[in-house]
Short mmCIF file of C-alpha atoms and ligand atoms in Angstrom, two decimals:
data_model
loop_
_atom_site.label_atom_id
_atom_site.label_comp_id
_atom_site.label_asym_id
_atom_site.label_seq_id
_atom_site.Cartn_x
_atom_site.Cartn_y
_atom_site.Cartn_z
CA MET T 1400 222.63 116.53 202.98
CA GLY T 1401 226.21 117.84 202.12
CA CYS T 1402 227.77 121.19 201.23
CA PRO T 1403 227.46 122.65 197.77
CA GLY T 1404 229.31 120.43 195.36
CA ALA T 1405 229.47 117.50 197.71
CA GLY T 1406 227.96 115.30 194.99
CA LYS T 1407 224.39 115.06 196.05
CA GLY T 1408 222.97 114.99 192.66
CA THR T 1409 225.34 112.20 191.67
CA GLN T 1410 224.57 109.91 194.47
CA THR T 1411 221.05 110.56 193.95
CA GLN T 1412 221.27 109.54 190.34
CA ARG T 1413 223.22 106.39 191.25
CA LEU T 1414 220.87 105.53 193.93
CA ARG T 1415 217.88 106.03 191.49
CA LYS T 1416 219.43 103.28 188.96
CA ALA T 1417 220.51 100.96 191.76
CA PHE T 1418 217.27 100.97 193.67
CA GLY T 1419 214.88 102.10 190.95
CA ILE T 1420 213.67 104.60 193.64
CA GLY T 1421 211.99 107.92 192.76
CA THR T 1422 213.91 111.10 193.24
CA ILE T 1423 213.23 114.81 193.45
CA SER T 1424 216.05 117.44 193.29
CA SER T 1425 215.26 121.01 194.47
CA GLY T 1426 218.25 122.52 192.38
CA ASP T 1427 217.14 120.72 189.30
CA VAL T 1428 213.26 121.70 189.75
CA LEU T 1429 214.37 125.25 190.34
CA ARG T 1430 216.67 125.31 187.46
CA SER T 1431 214.03 124.11 185.12
CA HIS T 1432 211.63 126.84 186.32
CA VAL T 1433 214.48 129.36 185.66
CA SER T 1434 215.01 128.12 182.04
CA ARG T 1435 211.33 128.12 181.28
CA GLN T 1436 210.96 131.40 182.64
CA THR T 1437 207.98 130.58 184.80
CA ALA T 1438 206.69 133.11 187.61
CA VAL T 1439 208.48 130.84 190.07
CA GLY T 1440 211.58 130.82 187.89
CA LEU T 1441 211.57 134.66 187.59
CA LYS T 1442 211.50 135.00 191.44
CA ALA T 1443 214.20 132.31 192.15
CA LYS T 1444 216.63 133.45 189.59
CA ALA T 1445 218.48 136.20 191.34
CA ALA T 1446 219.04 134.13 194.52
CA ILE T 1447 220.22 131.06 192.62
CA GLU T 1448 222.74 133.16 190.64
CA SER T 1449 224.14 135.12 193.57
CA GLY T 1450 224.56 131.92 195.45
CA GLU T 1451 221.84 132.66 198.23
CA LEU T 1452 218.99 130.42 199.19
CA VAL T 1453 215.52 130.69 197.52
CA SER T 1454 212.94 131.84 200.40
CA ASP T 1455 211.62 128.87 202.35
CA ALA T 1456 207.97 129.59 201.30
CA LEU T 1457 208.78 129.19 197.44
CA VAL T 1458 210.79 126.13 197.65
CA SER T 1459 208.55 124.37 200.12
CA GLU T 1460 205.51 125.06 198.07
CA LEU T 1461 207.30 123.64 194.92
CA MET T 1462 208.71 120.62 196.73
CA LEU T 1463 205.37 119.78 198.38
CA THR T 1464 203.70 119.86 195.05
CA GLU T 1465 206.34 117.46 193.68
CA LEU T 1466 205.98 115.23 196.65
CA GLU T 1467 202.16 115.07 196.27
CA HIS T 1468 202.79 113.44 192.96
CA MET T 1469 204.96 110.52 194.35
CA PRO T 1470 203.13 107.23 194.85
CA ARG T 1471 202.36 106.87 198.37
CA ASP T 1472 203.67 103.19 198.65
CA GLN T 1473 206.98 103.81 197.29
CA SER T 1474 210.09 104.97 198.65
CA PHE T 1475 211.89 108.20 197.36
CA ILE T 1476 215.03 110.62 197.74
CA LEU T 1477 214.95 114.06 198.32
CA ASP T 1478 218.06 115.89 196.93
CA GLY T 1479 218.80 119.35 198.24
CA PHE T 1480 215.54 119.70 200.27
CA PRO T 1481 215.06 120.46 202.99
CA ARG T 1482 218.00 123.11 203.45
CA THR T 1483 216.86 124.79 206.48
CA VAL T 1484 215.20 124.11 209.79
CA THR T 1485 212.06 125.89 208.59
CA GLN T 1486 211.92 123.68 205.54
CA ALA T 1487 212.64 120.44 207.54
CA GLU T 1488 209.68 121.46 209.97
CA THR T 1489 207.45 121.74 206.80
CA LEU T 1490 208.59 118.59 205.60
CA ASP T 1491 207.87 116.65 208.82
CA SER T 1492 204.26 118.13 209.00
CA PHE T 1493 203.67 116.94 205.24
CA MET T 1494 205.07 113.58 206.10
CA ALA T 1495 203.13 113.23 209.31
CA ALA T 1496 199.88 114.30 207.66
CA SER T 1497 200.38 111.65 204.90
CA ASP T 1498 201.40 108.95 207.42
CA ARG T 1499 204.83 108.31 205.93
CA PRO T 1500 208.04 108.37 208.09
CA LEU T 1501 211.18 110.08 207.16
CA ASP T 1502 213.47 107.08 207.44
CA LEU T 1503 217.10 108.31 206.86
CA VAL T 1504 219.06 111.42 206.19
CA ILE T 1505 222.38 110.90 204.51
CA ASN T 1506 225.11 113.43 204.96
CA LEU T 1507 228.03 113.59 202.44
CA ASP T 1508 231.09 114.59 204.15
CA VAL T 1509 233.74 115.62 201.58
CA PRO T 1510 236.97 117.71 202.25
CA TRP T 1511 237.00 121.35 201.42
CA SER T 1512 240.17 120.83 199.60
CA VAL T 1513 238.39 118.94 196.66
CA ILE T 1514 235.32 120.89 196.48
CA LEU T 1515 236.26 123.98 194.62
CA GLN T 1516 238.03 122.20 191.86
CA ARG T 1517 235.11 120.03 191.39
CA ILE T 1518 232.79 122.94 190.98
CA GLU T 1519 235.24 124.47 188.37
CA ASP T 1520 235.31 121.26 186.65
CA ARG T 1521 231.47 120.50 186.30
CA TRP T 1522 229.43 120.79 183.32
CA ILE T 1523 225.84 119.77 183.22
CA HIS T 1524 223.07 118.52 180.87
CA ALA T 1525 220.19 120.98 182.34
CA PRO T 1526 217.19 119.17 180.99
CA SER T 1527 218.13 115.84 182.83
CA GLY T 1528 220.24 117.11 185.44
CA ARG T 1529 223.01 114.88 184.45
CA THR T 1530 226.45 116.08 185.74
CA TYR T 1531 229.94 115.53 184.23
CA ASN T 1532 233.37 116.39 185.45
CA ILE T 1533 235.96 117.14 182.87
CA SER T 1534 238.82 115.77 185.06
CA TYR T 1535 237.40 112.49 186.19
CA ASN T 1536 233.96 111.79 184.68
CA PRO T 1537 234.20 113.33 181.39
CA PRO T 1538 231.51 112.93 178.72
CA LYS T 1539 232.20 110.27 175.90
CA ARG T 1540 232.05 113.15 173.40
CA ALA T 1541 233.55 116.45 174.48
CA GLY T 1542 230.89 118.92 175.47
CA ARG T 1543 228.12 116.68 174.67
CA ASP T 1544 225.66 114.75 176.90
CA ASP T 1545 226.16 110.97 176.67
CA VAL T 1546 222.32 110.10 176.45
CA THR T 1547 221.22 112.86 174.07
CA GLY T 1548 224.13 114.22 172.48
CA GLU T 1549 222.80 117.67 173.46
CA PRO T 1550 225.50 120.35 174.38
CA LEU T 1551 226.71 120.50 178.02
CA THR T 1552 226.56 123.90 179.84
CA LYS T 1553 227.93 125.46 183.01
CA ARG T 1554 225.59 126.20 185.85
CA ALA T 1555 225.40 130.06 186.32
CA ASP T 1556 226.25 129.63 190.00
CA ASP T 1557 229.48 127.29 189.53
CA ASN T 1558 232.11 129.89 189.85
CA VAL T 1559 234.52 131.01 192.59
CA GLU T 1560 232.64 134.22 193.63
CA VAL T 1561 229.13 132.48 193.62
CA PHE T 1562 230.56 129.45 195.28
CA ARG T 1563 231.70 131.47 198.34
CA ALA T 1564 228.10 132.72 198.83
CA ARG T 1565 226.73 129.32 198.38
CA LEU T 1566 229.30 127.99 201.09
CA HIS T 1567 228.39 130.95 203.47
CA ALA T 1568 224.49 129.89 203.02
CA TYR T 1569 225.33 126.30 203.77
CA GLN T 1570 227.39 127.06 206.75
CA GLU T 1571 224.81 129.52 208.10
CA GLN T 1572 221.46 127.97 207.34
CA THR T 1573 221.90 124.34 206.36
CA LEU T 1574 224.64 122.99 208.91
CA PRO T 1575 222.32 123.45 211.87
CA LEU T 1576 220.07 120.92 210.24
CA LEU T 1577 222.60 118.05 210.92
CA GLY T 1578 222.15 118.43 214.56
CA TYR T 1579 218.31 118.38 214.02
CA TYR T 1580 218.49 115.09 212.37
CA SER T 1581 221.21 113.57 214.38
CA ASP T 1582 219.25 114.30 217.53
CA ARG T 1583 216.47 112.13 216.00
CA GLY T 1584 218.96 109.42 215.32
CA ILE T 1585 218.29 109.21 211.63
CA LEU T 1586 221.44 110.86 210.36
CA TYR T 1587 224.17 108.83 208.48
CA SER T 1588 227.39 110.36 207.52
CA PHE T 1589 229.68 109.18 204.90
CA LYS T 1590 233.26 110.45 204.45
CA GLY T 1591 235.32 110.32 201.08
CA SER T 1592 236.97 112.52 198.37
CA THR T 1593 235.00 111.18 195.46
CA SER T 1594 231.67 109.94 194.74
CA ASP T 1595 233.14 106.60 193.74
CA GLU T 1596 234.35 106.33 197.31
CA ILE T 1597 231.32 107.13 198.91
CA PHE T 1598 228.68 105.43 196.74
CA PRO T 1599 229.33 101.89 197.86
CA GLN T 1600 229.24 103.01 201.48
CA ILE T 1601 225.62 104.53 200.98
CA HIS T 1602 224.69 101.46 198.89
CA SER T 1603 225.82 99.12 201.69
CA MET T 1604 223.87 100.89 204.29
CA LEU T 1605 220.73 100.95 202.41
CA CYS T 1606 221.01 97.14 201.54
CA ASP T 1607 221.17 96.66 205.31
CA PHE T 1608 218.30 98.97 206.07
CA PHE T 1609 215.89 97.52 203.72
CA SER T 1610 217.30 93.94 204.19
CA LEU T 1611 218.34 93.46 200.61
CA PRO T 1612 221.31 91.07 199.59
CA GLN T 1613 224.63 92.75 199.57
CA GLU T 1614 225.70 91.17 196.33
CA SER T 1615 223.69 93.65 194.40
CA ALA T 1616 225.69 96.27 195.91
CA ASP T 1617 228.97 95.21 194.09
CA ALA T 1618 226.99 94.83 190.79
CA THR T 1619 225.60 98.38 190.87
CA ALA T 1620 228.41 100.12 192.47
CA ALA T 1621 230.69 99.83 189.48
CA SER T 1622 228.15 100.90 187.00
P1 ATP X 2323 225.33 120.40 194.49
O1 ATP X 2323 224.32 120.22 193.72
O2 ATP X 2323 226.62 120.33 193.77
O3 ATP X 2323 225.41 119.62 195.74
P2 ATP X 2323 224.35 122.81 195.65
O4 ATP X 2323 223.85 122.05 196.55
O5 ATP X 2323 224.77 124.24 195.84
O6 ATP X 2323 225.46 122.02 194.76
P3 ATP X 2323 221.67 122.78 194.08
O7 ATP X 2323 221.29 121.81 195.14
O8 ATP X 2323 221.41 122.23 192.63
O9 ATP X 2323 223.29 122.88 194.19
O10 ATP X 2323 221.11 124.27 194.30
C1 ATP X 2323 221.44 125.18 193.49
C2 ATP X 2323 220.78 126.65 194.04
O11 ATP X 2323 219.38 126.31 194.18
C3 ATP X 2323 221.09 126.85 195.56
O12 ATP X 2323 222.42 127.48 195.71
C4 ATP X 2323 219.91 127.73 196.14
O13 ATP X 2323 219.98 129.13 195.46
C5 ATP X 2323 218.67 126.99 195.37
N1 ATP X 2323 218.02 126.02 196.15
C6 ATP X 2323 218.13 124.68 195.94
N2 ATP X 2323 217.38 123.98 197.04
C7 ATP X 2323 217.07 124.83 197.80
C8 ATP X 2323 216.35 124.87 198.97
N3 ATP X 2323 215.89 123.59 199.46
N4 ATP X 2323 216.20 126.06 199.64
C9 ATP X 2323 216.59 127.22 199.15
N5 ATP X 2323 217.32 127.43 197.94
C10 ATP X 2323 217.36 126.21 197.19
MG1 MG X 2324 222.61 119.42 193.33
#
């Protein structure tokens, strides 16, 4: 969890690397549908580009389909889903039906003052979801993805006007979820102005949670 631009995607990718864990990002799944112009993509495009949430029914169906493909005996991270109480209830029923617990909810608490600049500086490699920030995490070669060398693009919703709408949707529809999960005692919140500040905190909590040695935290935190 975290407001738009809080760094959910960045943390998810780092955790995937550090723990070799499966990840599903609702934003990446949706953007992939939009760029392939699938029926789902055509339905979702207008909402995404105006900064509104895509309908609960559409997102939930997409994400549950992805979840069904995850190996049953492995942990995974969800990025960007659920985003409403209705989606959370759908996820709960799915997890209960497949007899898997939802262990942890991680909230990224990033000051408003740094978020807007971050959105303006963000460039992405759309096919992989890799993100860059031209101020503090630039690609090795300007305008190009480090891994594939393909061109980077701006997300259609990463501009000031659309960002206001995304923030509004977050405050109205997603913030109430924090209460939903903190009441259950599974919400962990981490504060910081950069993803580099927040990552070691999450890493250390997860090492505790899964009883892994903390040394690996320092080794992977730097990468
Ligand atoms: P960031 O990735 O920087 O944290 P973000 O959370 O706004 O920012 P994404 O998660 O990539 O970005 O989502 C982009 C857009 O996709 C959202 O503004 C919304 O329109 C749509 N979307 C993604 N996930 C959901 C969801 N669970 N429910 C409804 N709409 C969603
Ligand atoms: Mg994201």
